[in-house]
Short mmCIF file of N, CA, C and O in Angstrom, two decimals:
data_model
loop_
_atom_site.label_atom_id
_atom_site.label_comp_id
_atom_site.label_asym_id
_atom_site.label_seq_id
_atom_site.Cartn_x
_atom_site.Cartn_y
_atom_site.Cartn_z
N UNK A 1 16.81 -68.22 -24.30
CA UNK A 1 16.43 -68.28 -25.70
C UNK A 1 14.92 -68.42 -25.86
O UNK A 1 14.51 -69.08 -26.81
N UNK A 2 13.93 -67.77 -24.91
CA UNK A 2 12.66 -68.28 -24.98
C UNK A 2 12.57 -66.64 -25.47
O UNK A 2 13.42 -65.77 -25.26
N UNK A 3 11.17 -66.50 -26.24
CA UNK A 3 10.12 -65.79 -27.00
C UNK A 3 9.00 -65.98 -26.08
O UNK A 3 8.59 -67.07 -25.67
N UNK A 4 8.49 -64.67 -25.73
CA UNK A 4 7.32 -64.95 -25.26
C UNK A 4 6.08 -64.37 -26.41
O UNK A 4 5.91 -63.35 -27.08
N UNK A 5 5.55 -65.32 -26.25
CA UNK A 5 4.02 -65.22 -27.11
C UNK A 5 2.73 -65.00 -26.31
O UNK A 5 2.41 -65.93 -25.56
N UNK A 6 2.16 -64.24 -26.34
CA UNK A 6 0.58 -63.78 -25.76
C UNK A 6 -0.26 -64.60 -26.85
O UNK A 6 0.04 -64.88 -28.01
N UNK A 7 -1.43 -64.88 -26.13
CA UNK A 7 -2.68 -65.94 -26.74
C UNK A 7 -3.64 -65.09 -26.04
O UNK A 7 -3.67 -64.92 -24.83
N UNK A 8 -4.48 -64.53 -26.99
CA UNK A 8 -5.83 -64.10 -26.89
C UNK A 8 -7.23 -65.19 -27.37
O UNK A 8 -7.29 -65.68 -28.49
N UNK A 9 -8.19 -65.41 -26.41
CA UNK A 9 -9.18 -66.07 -26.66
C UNK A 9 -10.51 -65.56 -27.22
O UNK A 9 -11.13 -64.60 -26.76
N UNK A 10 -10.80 -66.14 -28.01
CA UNK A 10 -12.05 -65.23 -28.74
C UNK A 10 -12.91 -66.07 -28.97
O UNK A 10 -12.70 -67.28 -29.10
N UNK A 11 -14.35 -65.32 -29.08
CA UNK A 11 -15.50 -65.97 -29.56
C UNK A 11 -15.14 -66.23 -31.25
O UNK A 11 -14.40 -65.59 -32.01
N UNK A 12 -15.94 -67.40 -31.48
CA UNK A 12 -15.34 -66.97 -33.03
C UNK A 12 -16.57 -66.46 -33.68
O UNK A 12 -17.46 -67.26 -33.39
N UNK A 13 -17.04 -65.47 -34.44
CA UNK A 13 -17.78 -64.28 -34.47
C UNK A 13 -16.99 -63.36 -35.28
O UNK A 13 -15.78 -63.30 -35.09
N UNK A 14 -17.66 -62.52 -36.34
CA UNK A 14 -17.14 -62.41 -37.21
C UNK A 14 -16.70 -60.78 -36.53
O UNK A 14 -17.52 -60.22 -35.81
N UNK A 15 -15.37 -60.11 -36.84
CA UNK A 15 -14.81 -58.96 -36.49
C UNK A 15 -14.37 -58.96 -35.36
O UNK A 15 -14.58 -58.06 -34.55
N UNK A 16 -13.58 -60.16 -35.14
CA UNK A 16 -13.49 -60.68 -33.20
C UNK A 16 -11.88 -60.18 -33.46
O UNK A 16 -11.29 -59.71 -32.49
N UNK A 17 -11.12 -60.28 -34.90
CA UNK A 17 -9.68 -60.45 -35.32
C UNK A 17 -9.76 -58.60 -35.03
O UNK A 17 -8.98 -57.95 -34.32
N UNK A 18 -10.42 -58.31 -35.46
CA UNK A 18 -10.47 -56.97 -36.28
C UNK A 18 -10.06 -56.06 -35.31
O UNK A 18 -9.17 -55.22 -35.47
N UNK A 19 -10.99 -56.32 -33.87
CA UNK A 19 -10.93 -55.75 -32.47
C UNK A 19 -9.51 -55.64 -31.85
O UNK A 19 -8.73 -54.77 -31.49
N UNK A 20 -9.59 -56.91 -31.92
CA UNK A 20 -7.77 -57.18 -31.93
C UNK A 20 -6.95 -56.03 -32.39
O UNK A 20 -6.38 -55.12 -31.78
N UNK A 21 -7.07 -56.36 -33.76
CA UNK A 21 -5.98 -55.14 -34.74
C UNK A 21 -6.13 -53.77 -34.64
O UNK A 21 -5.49 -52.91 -35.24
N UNK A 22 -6.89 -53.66 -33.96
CA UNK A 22 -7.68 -51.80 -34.04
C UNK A 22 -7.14 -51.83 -32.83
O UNK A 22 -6.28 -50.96 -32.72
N UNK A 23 -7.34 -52.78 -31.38
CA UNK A 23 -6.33 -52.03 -29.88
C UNK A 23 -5.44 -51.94 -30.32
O UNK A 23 -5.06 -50.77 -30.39
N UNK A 24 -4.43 -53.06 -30.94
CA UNK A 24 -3.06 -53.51 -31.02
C UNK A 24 -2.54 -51.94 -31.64
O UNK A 24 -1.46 -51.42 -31.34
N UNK A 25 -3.61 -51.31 -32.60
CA UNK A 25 -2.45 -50.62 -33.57
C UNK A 25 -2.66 -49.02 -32.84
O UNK A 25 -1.87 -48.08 -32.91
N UNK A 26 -3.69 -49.04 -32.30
CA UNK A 26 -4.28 -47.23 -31.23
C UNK A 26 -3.06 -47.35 -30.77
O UNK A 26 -2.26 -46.46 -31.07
N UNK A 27 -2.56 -48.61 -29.85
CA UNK A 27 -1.61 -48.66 -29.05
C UNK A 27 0.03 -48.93 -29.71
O UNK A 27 0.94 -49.23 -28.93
N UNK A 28 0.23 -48.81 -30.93
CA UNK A 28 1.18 -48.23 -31.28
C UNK A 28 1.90 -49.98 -31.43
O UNK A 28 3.07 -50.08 -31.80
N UNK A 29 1.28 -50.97 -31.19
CA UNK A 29 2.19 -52.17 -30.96
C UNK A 29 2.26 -53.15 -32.16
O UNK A 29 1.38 -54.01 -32.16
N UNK A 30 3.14 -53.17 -33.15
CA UNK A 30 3.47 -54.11 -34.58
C UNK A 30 3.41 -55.51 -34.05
O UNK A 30 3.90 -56.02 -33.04
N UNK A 31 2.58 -56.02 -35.12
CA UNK A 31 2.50 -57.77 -34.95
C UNK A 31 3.81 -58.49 -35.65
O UNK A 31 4.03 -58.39 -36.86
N UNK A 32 4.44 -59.03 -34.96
CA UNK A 32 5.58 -59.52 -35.85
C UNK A 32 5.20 -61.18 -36.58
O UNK A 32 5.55 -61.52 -37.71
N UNK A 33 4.51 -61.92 -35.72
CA UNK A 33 3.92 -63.18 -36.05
C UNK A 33 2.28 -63.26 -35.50
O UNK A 33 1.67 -62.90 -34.49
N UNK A 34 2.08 -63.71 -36.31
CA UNK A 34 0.76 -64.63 -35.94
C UNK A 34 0.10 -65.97 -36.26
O UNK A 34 0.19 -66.40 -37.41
N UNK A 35 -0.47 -66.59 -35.43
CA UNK A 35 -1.72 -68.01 -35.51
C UNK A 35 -2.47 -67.91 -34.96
O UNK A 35 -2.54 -67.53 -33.79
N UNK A 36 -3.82 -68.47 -36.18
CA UNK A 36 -5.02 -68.41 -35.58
C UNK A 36 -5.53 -70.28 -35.38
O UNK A 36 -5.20 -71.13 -36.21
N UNK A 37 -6.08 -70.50 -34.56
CA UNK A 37 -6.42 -71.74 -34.67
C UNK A 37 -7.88 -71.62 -34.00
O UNK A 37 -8.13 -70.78 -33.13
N UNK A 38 -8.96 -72.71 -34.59
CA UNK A 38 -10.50 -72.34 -33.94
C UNK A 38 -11.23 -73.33 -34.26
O UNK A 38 -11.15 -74.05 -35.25
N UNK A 39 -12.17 -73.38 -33.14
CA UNK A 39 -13.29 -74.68 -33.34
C UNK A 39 -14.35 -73.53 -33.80
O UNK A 39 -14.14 -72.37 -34.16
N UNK A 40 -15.64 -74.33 -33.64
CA UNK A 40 -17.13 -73.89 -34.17
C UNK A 40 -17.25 -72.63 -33.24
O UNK A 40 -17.75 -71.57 -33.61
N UNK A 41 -16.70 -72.89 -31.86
CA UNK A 41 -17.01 -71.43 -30.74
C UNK A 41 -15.92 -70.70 -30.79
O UNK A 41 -16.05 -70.02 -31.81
N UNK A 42 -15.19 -70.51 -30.43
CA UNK A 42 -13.74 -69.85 -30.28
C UNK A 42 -12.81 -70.29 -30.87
O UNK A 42 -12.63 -71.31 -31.53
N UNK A 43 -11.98 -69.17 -30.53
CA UNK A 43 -10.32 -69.22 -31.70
C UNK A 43 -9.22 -69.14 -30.43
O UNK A 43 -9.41 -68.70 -29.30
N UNK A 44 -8.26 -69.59 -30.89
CA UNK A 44 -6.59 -68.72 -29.84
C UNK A 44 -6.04 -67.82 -31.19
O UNK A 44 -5.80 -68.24 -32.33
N UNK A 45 -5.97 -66.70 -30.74
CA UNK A 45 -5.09 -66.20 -31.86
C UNK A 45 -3.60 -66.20 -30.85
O UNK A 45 -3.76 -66.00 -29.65
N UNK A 46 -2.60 -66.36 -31.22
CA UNK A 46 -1.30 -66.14 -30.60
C UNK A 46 -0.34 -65.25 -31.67
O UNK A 46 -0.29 -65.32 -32.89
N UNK A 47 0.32 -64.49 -30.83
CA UNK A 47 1.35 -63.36 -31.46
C UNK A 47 2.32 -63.03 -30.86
O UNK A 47 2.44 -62.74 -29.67
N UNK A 48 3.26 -63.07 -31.88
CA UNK A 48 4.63 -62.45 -31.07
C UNK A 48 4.32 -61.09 -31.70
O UNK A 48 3.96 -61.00 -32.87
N UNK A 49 4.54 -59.65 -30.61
CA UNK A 49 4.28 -58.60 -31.06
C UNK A 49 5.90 -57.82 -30.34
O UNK A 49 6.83 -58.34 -29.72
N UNK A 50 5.68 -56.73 -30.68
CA UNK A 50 7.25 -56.03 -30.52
C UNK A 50 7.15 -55.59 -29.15
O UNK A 50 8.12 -55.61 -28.39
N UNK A 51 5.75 -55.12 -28.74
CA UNK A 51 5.94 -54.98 -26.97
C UNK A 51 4.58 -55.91 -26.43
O UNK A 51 3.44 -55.74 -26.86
N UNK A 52 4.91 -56.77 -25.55
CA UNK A 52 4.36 -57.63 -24.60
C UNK A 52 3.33 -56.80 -23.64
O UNK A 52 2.12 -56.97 -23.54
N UNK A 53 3.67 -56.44 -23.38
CA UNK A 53 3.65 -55.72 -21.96
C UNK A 53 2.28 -54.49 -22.27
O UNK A 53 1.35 -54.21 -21.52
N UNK A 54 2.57 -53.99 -23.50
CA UNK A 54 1.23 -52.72 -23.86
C UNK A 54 0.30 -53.36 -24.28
O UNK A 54 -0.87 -53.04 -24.08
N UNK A 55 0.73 -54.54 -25.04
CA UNK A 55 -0.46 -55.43 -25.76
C UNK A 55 -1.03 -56.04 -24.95
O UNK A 55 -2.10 -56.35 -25.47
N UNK A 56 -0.98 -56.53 -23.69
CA UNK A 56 -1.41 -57.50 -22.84
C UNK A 56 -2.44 -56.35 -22.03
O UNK A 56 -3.62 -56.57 -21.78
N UNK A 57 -1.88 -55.42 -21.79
CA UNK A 57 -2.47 -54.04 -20.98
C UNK A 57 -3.31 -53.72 -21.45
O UNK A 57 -4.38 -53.73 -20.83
N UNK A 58 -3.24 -53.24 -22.91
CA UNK A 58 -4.49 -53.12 -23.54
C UNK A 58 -6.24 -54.08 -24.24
O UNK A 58 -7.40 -53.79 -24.52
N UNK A 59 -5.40 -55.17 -24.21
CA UNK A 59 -6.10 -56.25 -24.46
C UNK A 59 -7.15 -56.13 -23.80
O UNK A 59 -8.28 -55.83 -24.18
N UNK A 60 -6.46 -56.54 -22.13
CA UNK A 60 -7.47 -56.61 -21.01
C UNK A 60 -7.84 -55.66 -21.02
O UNK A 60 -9.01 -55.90 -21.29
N UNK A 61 -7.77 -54.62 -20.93
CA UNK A 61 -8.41 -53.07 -20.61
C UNK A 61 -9.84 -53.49 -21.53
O UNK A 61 -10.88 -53.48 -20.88
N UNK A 62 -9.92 -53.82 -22.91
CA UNK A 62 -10.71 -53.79 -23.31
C UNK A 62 -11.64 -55.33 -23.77
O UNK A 62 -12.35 -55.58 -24.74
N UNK A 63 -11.16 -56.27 -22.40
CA UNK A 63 -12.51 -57.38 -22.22
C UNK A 63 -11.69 -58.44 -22.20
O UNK A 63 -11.93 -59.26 -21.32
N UNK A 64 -10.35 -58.76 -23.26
CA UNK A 64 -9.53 -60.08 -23.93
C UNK A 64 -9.54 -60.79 -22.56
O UNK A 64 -9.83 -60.53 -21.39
N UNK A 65 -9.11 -61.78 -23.28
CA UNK A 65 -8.65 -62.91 -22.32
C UNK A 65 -7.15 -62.81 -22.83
O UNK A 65 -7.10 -62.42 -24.00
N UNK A 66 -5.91 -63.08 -22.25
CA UNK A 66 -4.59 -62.98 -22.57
C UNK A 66 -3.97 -63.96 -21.68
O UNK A 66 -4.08 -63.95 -20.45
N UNK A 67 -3.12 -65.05 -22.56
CA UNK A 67 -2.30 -65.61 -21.77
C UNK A 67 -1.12 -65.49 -22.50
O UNK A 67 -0.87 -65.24 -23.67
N UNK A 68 -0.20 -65.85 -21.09
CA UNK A 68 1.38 -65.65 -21.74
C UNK A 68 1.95 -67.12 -22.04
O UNK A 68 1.53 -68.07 -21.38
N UNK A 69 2.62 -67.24 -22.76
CA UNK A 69 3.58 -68.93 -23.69
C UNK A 69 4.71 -68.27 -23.83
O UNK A 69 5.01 -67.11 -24.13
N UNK A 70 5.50 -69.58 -23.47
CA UNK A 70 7.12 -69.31 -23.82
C UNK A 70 7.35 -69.94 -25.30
O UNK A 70 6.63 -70.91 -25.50
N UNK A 71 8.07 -69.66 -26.22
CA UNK A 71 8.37 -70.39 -27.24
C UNK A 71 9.15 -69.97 -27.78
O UNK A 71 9.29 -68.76 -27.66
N UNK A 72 10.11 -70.73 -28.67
CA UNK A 72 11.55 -70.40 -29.22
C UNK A 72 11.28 -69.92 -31.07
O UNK A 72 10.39 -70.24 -31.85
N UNK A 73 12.32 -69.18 -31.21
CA UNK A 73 12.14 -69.10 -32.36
C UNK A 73 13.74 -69.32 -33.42
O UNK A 73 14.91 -68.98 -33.23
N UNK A 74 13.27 -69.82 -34.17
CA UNK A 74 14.41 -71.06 -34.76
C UNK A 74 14.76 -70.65 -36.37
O UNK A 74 13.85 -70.31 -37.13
N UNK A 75 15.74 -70.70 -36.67
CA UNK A 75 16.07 -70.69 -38.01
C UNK A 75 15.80 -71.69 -38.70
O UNK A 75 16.01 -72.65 -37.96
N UNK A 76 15.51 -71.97 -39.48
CA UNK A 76 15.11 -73.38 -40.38
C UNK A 76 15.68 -73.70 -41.65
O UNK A 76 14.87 -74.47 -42.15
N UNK A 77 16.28 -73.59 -42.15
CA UNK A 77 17.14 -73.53 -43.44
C UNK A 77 16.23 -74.00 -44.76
O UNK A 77 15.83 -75.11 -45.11
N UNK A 78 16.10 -72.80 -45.28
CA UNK A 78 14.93 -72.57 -46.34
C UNK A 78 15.26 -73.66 -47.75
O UNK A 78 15.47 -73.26 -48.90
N UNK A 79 15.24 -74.85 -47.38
CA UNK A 79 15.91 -75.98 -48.71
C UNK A 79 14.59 -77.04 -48.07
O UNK A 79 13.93 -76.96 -47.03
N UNK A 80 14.58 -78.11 -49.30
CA UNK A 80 13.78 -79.02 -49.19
C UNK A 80 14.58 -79.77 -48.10
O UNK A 80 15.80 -79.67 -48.15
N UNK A 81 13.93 -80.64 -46.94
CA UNK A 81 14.57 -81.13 -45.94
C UNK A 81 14.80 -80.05 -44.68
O UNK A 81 15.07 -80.57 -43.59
N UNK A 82 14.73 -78.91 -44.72
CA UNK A 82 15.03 -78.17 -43.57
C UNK A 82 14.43 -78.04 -42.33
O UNK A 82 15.00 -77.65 -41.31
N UNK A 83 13.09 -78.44 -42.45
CA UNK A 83 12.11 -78.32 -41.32
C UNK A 83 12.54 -80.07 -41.15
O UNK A 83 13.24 -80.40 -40.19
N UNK A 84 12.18 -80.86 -41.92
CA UNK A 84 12.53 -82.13 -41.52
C UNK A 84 13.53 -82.61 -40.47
O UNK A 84 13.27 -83.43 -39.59
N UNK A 85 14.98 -81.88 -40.70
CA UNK A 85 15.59 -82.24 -40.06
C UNK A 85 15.54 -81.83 -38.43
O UNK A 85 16.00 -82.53 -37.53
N UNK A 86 14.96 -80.69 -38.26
CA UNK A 86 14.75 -80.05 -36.77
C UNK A 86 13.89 -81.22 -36.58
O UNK A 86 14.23 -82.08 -35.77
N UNK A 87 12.41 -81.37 -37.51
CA UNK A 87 11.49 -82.65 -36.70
C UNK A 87 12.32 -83.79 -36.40
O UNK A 87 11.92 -84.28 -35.34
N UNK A 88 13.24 -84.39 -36.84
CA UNK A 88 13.68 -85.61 -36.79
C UNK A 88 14.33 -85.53 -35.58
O UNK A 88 13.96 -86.31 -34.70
N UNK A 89 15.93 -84.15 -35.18
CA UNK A 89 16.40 -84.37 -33.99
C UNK A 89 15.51 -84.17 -33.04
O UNK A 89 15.74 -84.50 -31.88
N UNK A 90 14.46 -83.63 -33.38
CA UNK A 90 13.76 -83.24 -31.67
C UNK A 90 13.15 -84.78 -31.61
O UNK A 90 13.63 -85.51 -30.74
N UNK A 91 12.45 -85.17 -32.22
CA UNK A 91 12.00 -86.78 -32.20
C UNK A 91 12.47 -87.54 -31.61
O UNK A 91 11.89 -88.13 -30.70
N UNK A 92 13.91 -87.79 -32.03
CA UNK A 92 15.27 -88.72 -31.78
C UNK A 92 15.35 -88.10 -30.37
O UNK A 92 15.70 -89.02 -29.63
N UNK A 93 15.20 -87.07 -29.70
CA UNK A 93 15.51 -86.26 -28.52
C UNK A 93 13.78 -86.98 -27.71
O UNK A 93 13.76 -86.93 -26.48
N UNK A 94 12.98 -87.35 -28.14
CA UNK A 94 11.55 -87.52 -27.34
C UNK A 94 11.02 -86.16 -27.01
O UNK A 94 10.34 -86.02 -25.99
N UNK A 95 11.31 -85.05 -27.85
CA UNK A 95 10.67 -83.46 -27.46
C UNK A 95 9.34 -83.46 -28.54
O UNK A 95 9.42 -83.98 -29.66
N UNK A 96 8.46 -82.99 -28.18
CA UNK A 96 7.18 -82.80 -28.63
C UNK A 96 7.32 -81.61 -29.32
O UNK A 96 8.14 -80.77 -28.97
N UNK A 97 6.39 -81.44 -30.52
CA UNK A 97 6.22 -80.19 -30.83
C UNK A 97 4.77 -80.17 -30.74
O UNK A 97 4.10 -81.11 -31.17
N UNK A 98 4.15 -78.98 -30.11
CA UNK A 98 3.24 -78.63 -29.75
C UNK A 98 2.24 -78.17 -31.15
O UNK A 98 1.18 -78.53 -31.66
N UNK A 99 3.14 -77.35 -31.35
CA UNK A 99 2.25 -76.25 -32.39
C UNK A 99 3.33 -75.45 -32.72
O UNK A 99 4.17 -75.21 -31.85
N UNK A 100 3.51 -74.82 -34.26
CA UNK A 100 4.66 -73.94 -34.91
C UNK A 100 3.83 -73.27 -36.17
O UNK A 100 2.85 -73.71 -36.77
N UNK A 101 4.62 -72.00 -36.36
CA UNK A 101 4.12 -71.79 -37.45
C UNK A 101 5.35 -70.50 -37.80
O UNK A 101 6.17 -69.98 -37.04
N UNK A 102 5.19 -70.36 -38.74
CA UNK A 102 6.34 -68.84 -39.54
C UNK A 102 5.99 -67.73 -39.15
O UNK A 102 4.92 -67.13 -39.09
N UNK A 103 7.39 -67.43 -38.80
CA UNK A 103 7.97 -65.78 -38.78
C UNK A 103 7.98 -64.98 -39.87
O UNK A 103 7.13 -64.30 -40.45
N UNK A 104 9.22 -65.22 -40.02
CA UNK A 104 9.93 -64.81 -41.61
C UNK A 104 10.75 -65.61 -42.31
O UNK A 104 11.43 -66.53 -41.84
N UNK A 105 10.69 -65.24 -43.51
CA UNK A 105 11.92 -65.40 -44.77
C UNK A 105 12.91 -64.33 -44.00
O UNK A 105 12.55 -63.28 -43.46
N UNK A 106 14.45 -64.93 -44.09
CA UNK A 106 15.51 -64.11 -43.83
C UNK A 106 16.56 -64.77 -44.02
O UNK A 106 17.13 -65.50 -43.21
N UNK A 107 17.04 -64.35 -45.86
CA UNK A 107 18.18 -64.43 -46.20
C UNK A 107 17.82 -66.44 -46.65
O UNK A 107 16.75 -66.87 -47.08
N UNK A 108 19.12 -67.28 -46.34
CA UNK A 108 18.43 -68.80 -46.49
C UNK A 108 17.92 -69.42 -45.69
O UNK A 108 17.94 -70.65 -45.82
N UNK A 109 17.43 -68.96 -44.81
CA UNK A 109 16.57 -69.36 -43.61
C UNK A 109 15.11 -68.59 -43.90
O UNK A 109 14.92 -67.53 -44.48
N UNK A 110 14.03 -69.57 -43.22
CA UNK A 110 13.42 -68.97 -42.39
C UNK A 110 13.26 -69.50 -40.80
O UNK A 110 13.66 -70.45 -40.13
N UNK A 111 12.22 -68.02 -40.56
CA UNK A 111 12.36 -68.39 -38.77
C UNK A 111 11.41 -68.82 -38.21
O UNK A 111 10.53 -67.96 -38.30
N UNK A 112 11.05 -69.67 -37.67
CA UNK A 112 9.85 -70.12 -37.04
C UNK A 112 10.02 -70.23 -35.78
O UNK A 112 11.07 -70.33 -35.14
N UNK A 113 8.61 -70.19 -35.33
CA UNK A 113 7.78 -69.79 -34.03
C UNK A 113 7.19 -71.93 -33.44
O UNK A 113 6.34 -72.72 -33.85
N UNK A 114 8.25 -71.96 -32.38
CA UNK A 114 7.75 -73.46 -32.43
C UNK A 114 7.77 -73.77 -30.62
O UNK A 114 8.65 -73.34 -29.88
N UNK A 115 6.48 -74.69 -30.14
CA UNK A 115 6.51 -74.55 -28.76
C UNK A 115 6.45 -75.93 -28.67
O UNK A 115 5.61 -76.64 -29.23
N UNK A 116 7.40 -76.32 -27.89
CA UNK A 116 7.76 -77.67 -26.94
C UNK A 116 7.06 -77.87 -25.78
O UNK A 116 6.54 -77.05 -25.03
N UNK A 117 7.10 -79.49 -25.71
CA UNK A 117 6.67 -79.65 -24.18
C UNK A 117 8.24 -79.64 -23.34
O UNK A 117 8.20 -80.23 -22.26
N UNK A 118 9.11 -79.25 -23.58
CA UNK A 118 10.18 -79.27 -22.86
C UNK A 118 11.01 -78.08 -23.62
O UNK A 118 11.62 -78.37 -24.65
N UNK A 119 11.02 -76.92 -23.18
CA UNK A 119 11.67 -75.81 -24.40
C UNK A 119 13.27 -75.77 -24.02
O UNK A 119 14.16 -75.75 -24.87
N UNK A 120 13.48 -75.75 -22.64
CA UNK A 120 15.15 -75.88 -22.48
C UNK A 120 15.95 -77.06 -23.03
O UNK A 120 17.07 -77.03 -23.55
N UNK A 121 15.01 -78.30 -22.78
CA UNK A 121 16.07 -79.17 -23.60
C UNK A 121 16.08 -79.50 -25.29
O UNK A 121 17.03 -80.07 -25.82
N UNK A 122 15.01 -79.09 -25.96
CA UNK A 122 15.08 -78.58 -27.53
C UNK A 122 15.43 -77.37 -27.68
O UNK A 122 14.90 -76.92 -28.70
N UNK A 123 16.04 -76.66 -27.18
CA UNK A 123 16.91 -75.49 -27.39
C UNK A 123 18.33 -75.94 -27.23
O UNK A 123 19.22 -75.37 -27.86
N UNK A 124 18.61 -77.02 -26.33
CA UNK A 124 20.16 -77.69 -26.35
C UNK A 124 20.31 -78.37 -27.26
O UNK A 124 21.34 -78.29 -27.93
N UNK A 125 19.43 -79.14 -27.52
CA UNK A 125 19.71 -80.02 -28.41
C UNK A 125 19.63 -79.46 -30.03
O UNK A 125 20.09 -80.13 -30.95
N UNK A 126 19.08 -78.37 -30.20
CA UNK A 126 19.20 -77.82 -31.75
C UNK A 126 20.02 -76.96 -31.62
O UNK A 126 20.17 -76.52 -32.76
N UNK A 127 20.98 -76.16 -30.62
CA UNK A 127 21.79 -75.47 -30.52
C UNK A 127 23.37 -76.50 -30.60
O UNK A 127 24.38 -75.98 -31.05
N UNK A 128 23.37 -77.72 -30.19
CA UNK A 128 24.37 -78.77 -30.31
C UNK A 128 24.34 -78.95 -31.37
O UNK A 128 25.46 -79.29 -31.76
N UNK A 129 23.24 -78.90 -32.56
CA UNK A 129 23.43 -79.24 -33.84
C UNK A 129 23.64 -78.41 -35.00
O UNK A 129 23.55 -78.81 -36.16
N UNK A 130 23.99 -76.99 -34.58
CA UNK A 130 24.38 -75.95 -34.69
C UNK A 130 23.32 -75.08 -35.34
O UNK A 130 23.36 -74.18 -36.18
N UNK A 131 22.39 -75.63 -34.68
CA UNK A 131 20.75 -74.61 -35.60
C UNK A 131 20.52 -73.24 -34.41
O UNK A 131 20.31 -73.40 -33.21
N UNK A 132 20.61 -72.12 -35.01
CA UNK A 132 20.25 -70.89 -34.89
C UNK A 132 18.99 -70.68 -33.62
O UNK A 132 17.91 -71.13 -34.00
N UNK A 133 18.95 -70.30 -32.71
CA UNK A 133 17.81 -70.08 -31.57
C UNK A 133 17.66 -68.54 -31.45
O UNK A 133 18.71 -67.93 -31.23
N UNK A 134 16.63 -67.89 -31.54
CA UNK A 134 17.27 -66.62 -31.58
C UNK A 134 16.62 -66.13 -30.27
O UNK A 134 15.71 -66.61 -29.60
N UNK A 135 17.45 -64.92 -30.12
CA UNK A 135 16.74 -64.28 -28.70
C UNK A 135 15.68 -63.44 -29.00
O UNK A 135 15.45 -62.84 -30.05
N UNK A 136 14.92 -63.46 -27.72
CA UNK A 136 13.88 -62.19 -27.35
C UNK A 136 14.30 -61.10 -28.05
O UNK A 136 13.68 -60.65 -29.01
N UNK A 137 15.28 -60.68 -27.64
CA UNK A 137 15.54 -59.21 -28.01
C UNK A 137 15.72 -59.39 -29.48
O UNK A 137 14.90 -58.69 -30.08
N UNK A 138 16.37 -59.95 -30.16
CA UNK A 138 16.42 -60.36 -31.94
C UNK A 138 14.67 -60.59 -32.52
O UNK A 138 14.13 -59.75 -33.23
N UNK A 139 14.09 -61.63 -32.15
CA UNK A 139 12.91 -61.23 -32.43
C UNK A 139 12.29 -60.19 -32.92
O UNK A 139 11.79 -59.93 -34.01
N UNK A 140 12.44 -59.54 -31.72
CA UNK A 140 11.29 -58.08 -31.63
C UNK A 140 11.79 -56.90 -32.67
O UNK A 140 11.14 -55.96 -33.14
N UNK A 141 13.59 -57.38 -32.95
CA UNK A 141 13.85 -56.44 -34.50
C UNK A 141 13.71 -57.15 -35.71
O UNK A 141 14.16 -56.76 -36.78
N UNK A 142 12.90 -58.48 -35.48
CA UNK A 142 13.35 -58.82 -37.31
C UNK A 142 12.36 -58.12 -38.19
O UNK A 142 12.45 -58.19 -39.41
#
């Protein structure tokens, strides 16, 4: 049930995103998610994109820095309380959340992009509570 996410490192400098979006799209590869996070020097942008593998290829080809992250991606039930309750069992569980941010709206859910310091056992434990984990391969069609 892991998502893999690529993290590109950038100067932060203005048209650093842009570079990004101009390989990503020559090369034919749709962004399905993204986060940007950045100090005064650099950013991580991280993305789940539909192919791994061309985006990472191309990246480097043209200078990036690219690393690979595992992370799950979760249904969240689009009502007041919905994200709460995932924070609370993973809590009650001692699982960390690292860093998360949105996918999509789909239907009464949405899906979020969320990375653990322990991803197999917050994938049991929100799958015991009957919350939605979706696969790699689901991902890359939503």
């Amino acid at each position: 049930m892991r998502v893999e996410q690529i993290s590109i490192f950038l100067e932060n400098t203005g048209g650093r995103i842009a570079e990004v979006t101009t390989i990503l799209s020559a090369a034919a590869v749709n962004i399905r998610a993204l986060s940007l996070a950045d100090t005064t020097d650099f950013g991580v942008l991280r993305l789940i994109v539909d192919d791994n593998e061309t985006a990472e290829k191309v990246l480097k080809e043209n200078g990036f820095s690219v690393g690979k992250t595992s992370v799950a991606a979760v249904a969240v039930e689009d009502k007041p309380g919905g994200l709460n309750r995932i924070l609370i069992l993973l809590a009650d569980a001692d699982i960390n959340v690292e860093y998360m941010y949105a996918l999509q709206q789909s239907g009464d859910h949405a899906v979020m992009i969320f990375r653990f310091d322990n991803i197999d056992e917050a994938v049991k434990v929100l799958e015991k509570e009957g919350i939605r984990v979706y696969k790699a391969s689901e991902v890359a069609s939503l």
